[in-house]
Tab-separated table of C-alpha atoms in Angstrom:
chain	number	residue	atom	x	y	z
A	1332	SER	CA	60.535	-4.303	-36.222
A	1333	GLY	CA	60.756	-0.556	-36.565
A	1334	ARG	CA	62.814	1.489	-34.145
A	1335	LEU	CA	63.813	-1.430	-31.905
A	1336	SER	CA	65.857	-3.093	-34.651
A	1337	PRO	CA	68.928	-0.780	-34.560
A	1338	VAL	CA	69.058	-0.379	-30.768
A	1339	PRO	CA	72.497	-1.587	-29.539
A	1340	LEU	CA	72.002	-4.378	-27.004
A	1341	ALA	CA	75.639	-5.094	-26.148
A	1342	PRO	CA	75.540	-3.568	-22.608
A	1343	TYR	CA	72.425	-5.590	-21.715
A	1344	ILE	CA	73.721	-8.790	-23.293
A	1345	SER	CA	76.998	-8.448	-21.376
A	1346	TYR	CA	75.123	-7.902	-18.114
A	1347	LEU	CA	72.801	-10.878	-18.622
A	1348	GLN	CA	75.734	-13.123	-19.502
A	1349	ARG	CA	77.382	-12.189	-16.199
A	1350	LEU	CA	74.217	-13.479	-14.513
A	1351	GLY	CA	74.476	-16.827	-16.300
A	1352	VAL	CA	71.982	-16.206	-19.111
A	1353	SER	CA	72.810	-17.558	-22.559
A	1354	CYS	CA	72.466	-14.770	-25.160
A	1355	GLU	CA	72.739	-15.060	-28.939
A	1356	SER	CA	72.795	-11.953	-31.143
A	1357	PRO	CA	75.000	-12.066	-34.272
A	1358	THR	CA	74.743	-8.304	-34.810
A	1359	GLY	CA	74.466	-7.033	-31.229
A	1360	THR	CA	70.926	-5.906	-32.017
A	1361	LEU	CA	67.632	-7.700	-32.657
A	1362	PRO	CA	66.944	-10.548	-33.243
A	1363	LEU	CA	68.049	-11.796	-29.839
A	1364	LYS	CA	67.753	-15.309	-28.395
A	1365	LEU	CA	67.862	-15.788	-24.604
A	1366	LYS	CA	68.008	-18.933	-22.488
A	1367	GLY	CA	67.867	-18.947	-18.699
A	1368	PRO	CA	67.373	-19.285	-15.875
A	1369	LEU	CA	69.571	-16.809	-14.001
A	1370	ALA	CA	72.464	-18.492	-12.226
A	1371	GLU	CA	73.083	-15.604	-9.838
A	1372	ARG	CA	70.837	-14.697	-6.904
A	1373	GLU	CA	72.865	-11.782	-5.544
A	1374	LEU	CA	72.864	-9.122	-8.234
A	1375	VAL	CA	74.608	-5.772	-8.591
A	1376	TYR	CA	72.790	-3.335	-10.877
A	1377	PHE	CA	74.326	-0.317	-12.581
A	1378	PRO	CA	71.932	2.630	-13.144
A	1379	GLN	CA	73.660	3.410	-16.466
A	1380	LEU	CA	71.652	0.502	-17.910
A	1381	GLY	CA	68.489	2.531	-17.333
A	1382	THR	CA	65.238	2.286	-15.423
A	1383	GLN	CA	63.312	0.334	-18.088
A	1384	PHE	CA	65.716	-2.610	-17.977
A	1385	PHE	CA	65.676	-2.468	-14.179
A	1386	SER	CA	61.862	-2.480	-14.096
A	1387	GLY	CA	61.876	-5.538	-16.351
A	1388	MET	CA	64.174	-7.322	-13.910
A	1389	LEU	CA	61.991	-6.375	-10.943
A	1390	LEU	CA	58.887	-7.721	-12.681
A	1391	SER	CA	60.609	-11.054	-13.431
A	1392	LEU	CA	62.571	-11.865	-10.278
A	1393	PRO	CA	59.631	-12.766	-7.956
A	1394	LEU	CA	58.772	-15.600	-10.373
A	1395	LEU	CA	62.094	-17.364	-9.751
A	1396	GLU	CA	61.957	-20.222	-7.282
A	1397	ALA	CA	64.802	-18.866	-5.150
A	1398	GLY	CA	64.181	-15.133	-5.528
A	1399	ALA	CA	67.036	-12.624	-5.614
A	1400	GLN	CA	68.739	-9.716	-3.921
A	1401	ILE	CA	69.742	-6.563	-5.800
A	1402	GLY	CA	72.349	-4.040	-4.760
A	1403	ILE	CA	72.324	-0.779	-6.759
A	1404	GLU	CA	75.786	0.581	-7.550
A	1405	GLY	CA	75.282	4.317	-8.036
A	1406	LYS	CA	72.268	6.595	-8.387
A	1407	PHE	CA	69.457	6.741	-10.930
A	1408	SER	CA	68.917	10.176	-12.464
A	1409	SER	CA	65.220	9.682	-11.644
A	1410	ARG	CA	63.438	6.967	-9.656
A	1411	GLU	CA	59.927	7.860	-10.864
A	1412	TYR	CA	59.465	4.845	-13.135
A	1413	ILE	CA	60.982	2.466	-10.599
A	1414	ASP	CA	58.627	3.734	-7.896
A	1415	ILE	CA	55.654	3.276	-10.249
A	1416	THR	CA	56.787	-0.286	-11.064
A	1417	VAL	CA	57.197	-1.181	-7.377
A	1418	SER	CA	53.795	0.354	-6.532
A	1419	LEU	CA	52.100	-1.651	-9.287
A	1420	MET	CA	53.809	-4.883	-8.202
A	1421	LYS	CA	52.725	-4.335	-4.596
A	1422	SER	CA	49.157	-3.808	-5.838
A	1423	CYS	CA	49.464	-7.260	-7.428
A	1424	GLY	CA	50.521	-8.829	-4.125
A	1425	ILE	CA	54.316	-8.939	-4.634
A	1426	ALA	CA	56.349	-8.544	-1.409
A	1427	PHE	CA	59.598	-6.565	-1.187
A	1428	ASP	CA	62.238	-5.971	1.454
A	1429	PHE	CA	64.113	-2.677	1.187
A	1430	ILE	CA	67.256	-1.508	2.958
A	1431	GLY	CA	67.576	2.158	2.060
A	1432	GLU	CA	67.340	3.011	-1.640
A	1433	ASP	CA	70.181	0.815	-2.842
A	1434	PHE	CA	69.237	-2.708	-1.730
A	1435	ILE	CA	66.144	-4.748	-2.642
A	1436	SER	CA	65.324	-8.328	-1.676
A	1437	LEU	CA	62.552	-10.294	-3.417
A	1438	GLU	CA	61.337	-13.698	-2.280
A	1439	GLY	CA	60.970	-16.342	-4.972
A	1440	GLY	CA	57.938	-18.392	-5.882
A	1441	GLN	CA	55.528	-15.442	-5.745
A	1442	GLU	CA	52.469	-15.050	-7.944
A	1443	TYR	CA	50.860	-11.913	-9.324
A	1444	SER	CA	47.252	-11.436	-8.290
A	1445	PRO	CA	44.881	-9.741	-10.760
A	1446	LEU	CA	44.140	-6.024	-10.523
A	1447	LEU	CA	40.448	-5.446	-9.932
A	1448	ASP	CA	40.645	-1.658	-9.656
A	1449	TYR	CA	43.698	0.432	-10.492
A	1450	ALA	CA	44.190	4.128	-11.223
A	1451	ILE	CA	47.068	4.996	-13.544
A	1452	PRO	CA	49.384	7.291	-11.525
A	1453	SER	CA	50.134	10.767	-12.813
A	1454	SER	CA	53.458	11.081	-14.613
A	1455	GLY	CA	55.885	13.935	-14.085
A	1456	TYR	CA	57.552	12.965	-17.374
A	1457	LEU	CA	54.370	13.219	-19.471
A	1458	SER	CA	53.446	16.460	-17.694
A	1459	SER	CA	56.768	17.938	-18.781
A	1460	PHE	CA	55.678	18.301	-22.409
A	1461	PRO	CA	52.782	20.775	-21.957
A	1462	LEU	CA	54.890	22.598	-19.362
A	1463	LEU	CA	57.685	22.841	-21.930
A	1464	ALA	CA	55.217	24.361	-24.400
A	1465	GLY	CA	54.220	26.935	-21.794
A	1466	ALA	CA	57.848	27.782	-21.073
A	1467	ILE	CA	58.644	28.551	-24.715
A	1468	ALA	CA	55.411	29.862	-26.224
A	1469	GLY	CA	52.730	30.904	-23.729
A	1470	LYS	CA	51.233	29.909	-20.407
A	1471	VAL	CA	50.291	26.465	-19.072
A	1472	SER	CA	48.805	25.439	-15.733
A	1473	LEU	CA	48.453	21.783	-14.693
A	1474	GLU	CA	46.526	20.381	-11.737
A	1475	LYS	CA	47.258	17.099	-9.925
A	1476	SER	CA	50.695	16.976	-11.536
A	1477	ALA	CA	53.250	14.535	-10.133
A	1478	PRO	CA	56.416	16.278	-8.883
A	1479	ASN	CA	59.312	16.307	-11.330
A	1480	PRO	CA	62.114	18.266	-9.612
A	1481	GLN	CA	64.595	17.332	-12.337
A	1482	PHE	CA	62.512	18.921	-15.103
A	1483	GLU	CA	61.480	21.916	-13.016
A	1484	SER	CA	65.154	22.580	-12.285
A	1485	LEU	CA	65.899	22.295	-16.016
A	1486	LEU	CA	63.339	24.999	-16.835
A	1487	GLN	CA	64.843	27.247	-14.196
A	1488	SER	CA	68.351	26.647	-15.600
A	1489	PHE	CA	67.213	28.264	-18.863
A	1490	GLY	CA	65.480	31.131	-17.079
A	1491	ALA	CA	61.919	29.948	-17.747
A	1492	ASN	CA	59.108	30.880	-15.372
A	1493	VAL	CA	57.937	27.869	-13.351
A	1494	LYS	CA	56.035	27.835	-10.076
A	1495	ARG	CA	54.590	24.929	-8.062
A	1496	SER	CA	51.853	25.165	-5.453
A	1497	GLY	CA	50.825	21.865	-3.882
A	1498	ASP	CA	49.910	19.500	-6.713
A	1499	SER	CA	49.527	22.330	-9.246
A	1500	ILE	CA	52.297	23.732	-11.426
A	1501	PHE	CA	52.474	26.725	-13.775
A	1502	SER	CA	54.942	27.615	-16.527
A	1503	SER	CA	55.128	30.597	-18.844
A	1504	ALA	CA	57.377	31.963	-21.554
A	1505	SER	CA	60.252	34.313	-20.764
A	1506	HIS	CA	63.636	35.306	-22.163
A	1507	LEU	CA	65.509	31.989	-22.304
A	1508	VAL	CA	69.226	32.035	-21.493
A	1509	PRO	CA	71.872	29.344	-22.254
A	1510	ALA	CA	72.836	26.815	-19.615
A	1511	LYS	CA	75.638	24.425	-18.706
A	1512	LEU	CA	74.230	20.901	-18.276
A	1513	ASP	CA	75.316	17.306	-17.696
A	1514	ALA	CA	73.873	14.655	-20.037
A	1515	ILE	CA	73.907	11.954	-17.353
A	1516	SER	CA	72.105	14.131	-14.802
A	1517	LEU	CA	69.497	15.144	-17.380
A	1518	GLY	CA	68.340	11.549	-17.837
A	1519	SER	CA	64.898	11.452	-19.479
A	1520	CYS	CA	64.840	15.271	-19.674
A	1521	LEU	CA	67.489	15.361	-22.415
A	1522	PRO	CA	65.025	15.887	-25.341
A	1523	GLN	CA	63.403	18.788	-23.487
A	1524	ALA	CA	66.871	20.269	-22.853
A	1525	PHE	CA	67.609	20.192	-26.597
A	1526	VAL	CA	64.394	22.107	-27.318
A	1527	LEU	CA	65.177	24.759	-24.719
A	1528	ALA	CA	68.796	25.043	-25.908
A	1529	SER	CA	67.683	25.608	-29.506
A	1530	LEU	CA	65.548	28.573	-28.418
A	1531	ALA	CA	67.866	30.123	-25.822
A	1532	PHE	CA	69.884	33.169	-26.947
A	1533	GLY	CA	73.474	31.930	-26.749
A	1534	THR	CA	75.355	28.625	-26.619
A	1535	THR	CA	74.298	25.846	-24.267
A	1536	GLU	CA	76.987	23.369	-23.185
A	1537	ILE	CA	76.091	19.736	-22.401
A	1538	SER	CA	78.923	17.676	-20.895
A	1539	ASN	CA	79.250	13.862	-20.775
A	1540	ALA	CA	77.711	13.573	-24.238
A	1541	ILE	CA	79.377	10.137	-24.507
A	1542	ALA	CA	76.455	8.912	-22.373
A	1543	LEU	CA	74.154	9.482	-25.350
A	1544	LYS	CA	75.681	6.596	-27.335
């Protein structure tokens, strides 16, 4: 219900079908009926499908009897959520084998152990919102903030004041200038870029807008 209903699922349905999953969706949106299991064990993943879909795959694959191997074709705009997912899975006893950043092997038949004590990691994405407020309307200082180089670079692109010292970061308002940006590179920072562009004196250009569809 709600916002999920109109989300186009065609790219995900097409990908799952390539892996041998039966998918039924008359409209290409919800409702969606799936029937597995996966027929493929050697997967190629395309970052354009996003980190949320990839995290869902990572969470599921250790439960398969045979496990799977994943090769990543391209680069994610940000690996923060993937790293958090992997860290959480390891805390639950799931074993991984990595070869660089673009190949992951997961053994099958694994079980998740319960979490007895777990601290939610700090999020560079959530920290970006108060820092955005500081950059456009005042001053904000955050302690124990997870690094978010992508967002910090975005602020600097518009001429905002941003300084990091260890795990602390500070932002403050200044004269915002227009920027030339790439929608694909912006990733999850796109909404923040729109806010900054609306307040910058001049015209901001964002290329590869087709990626927003």
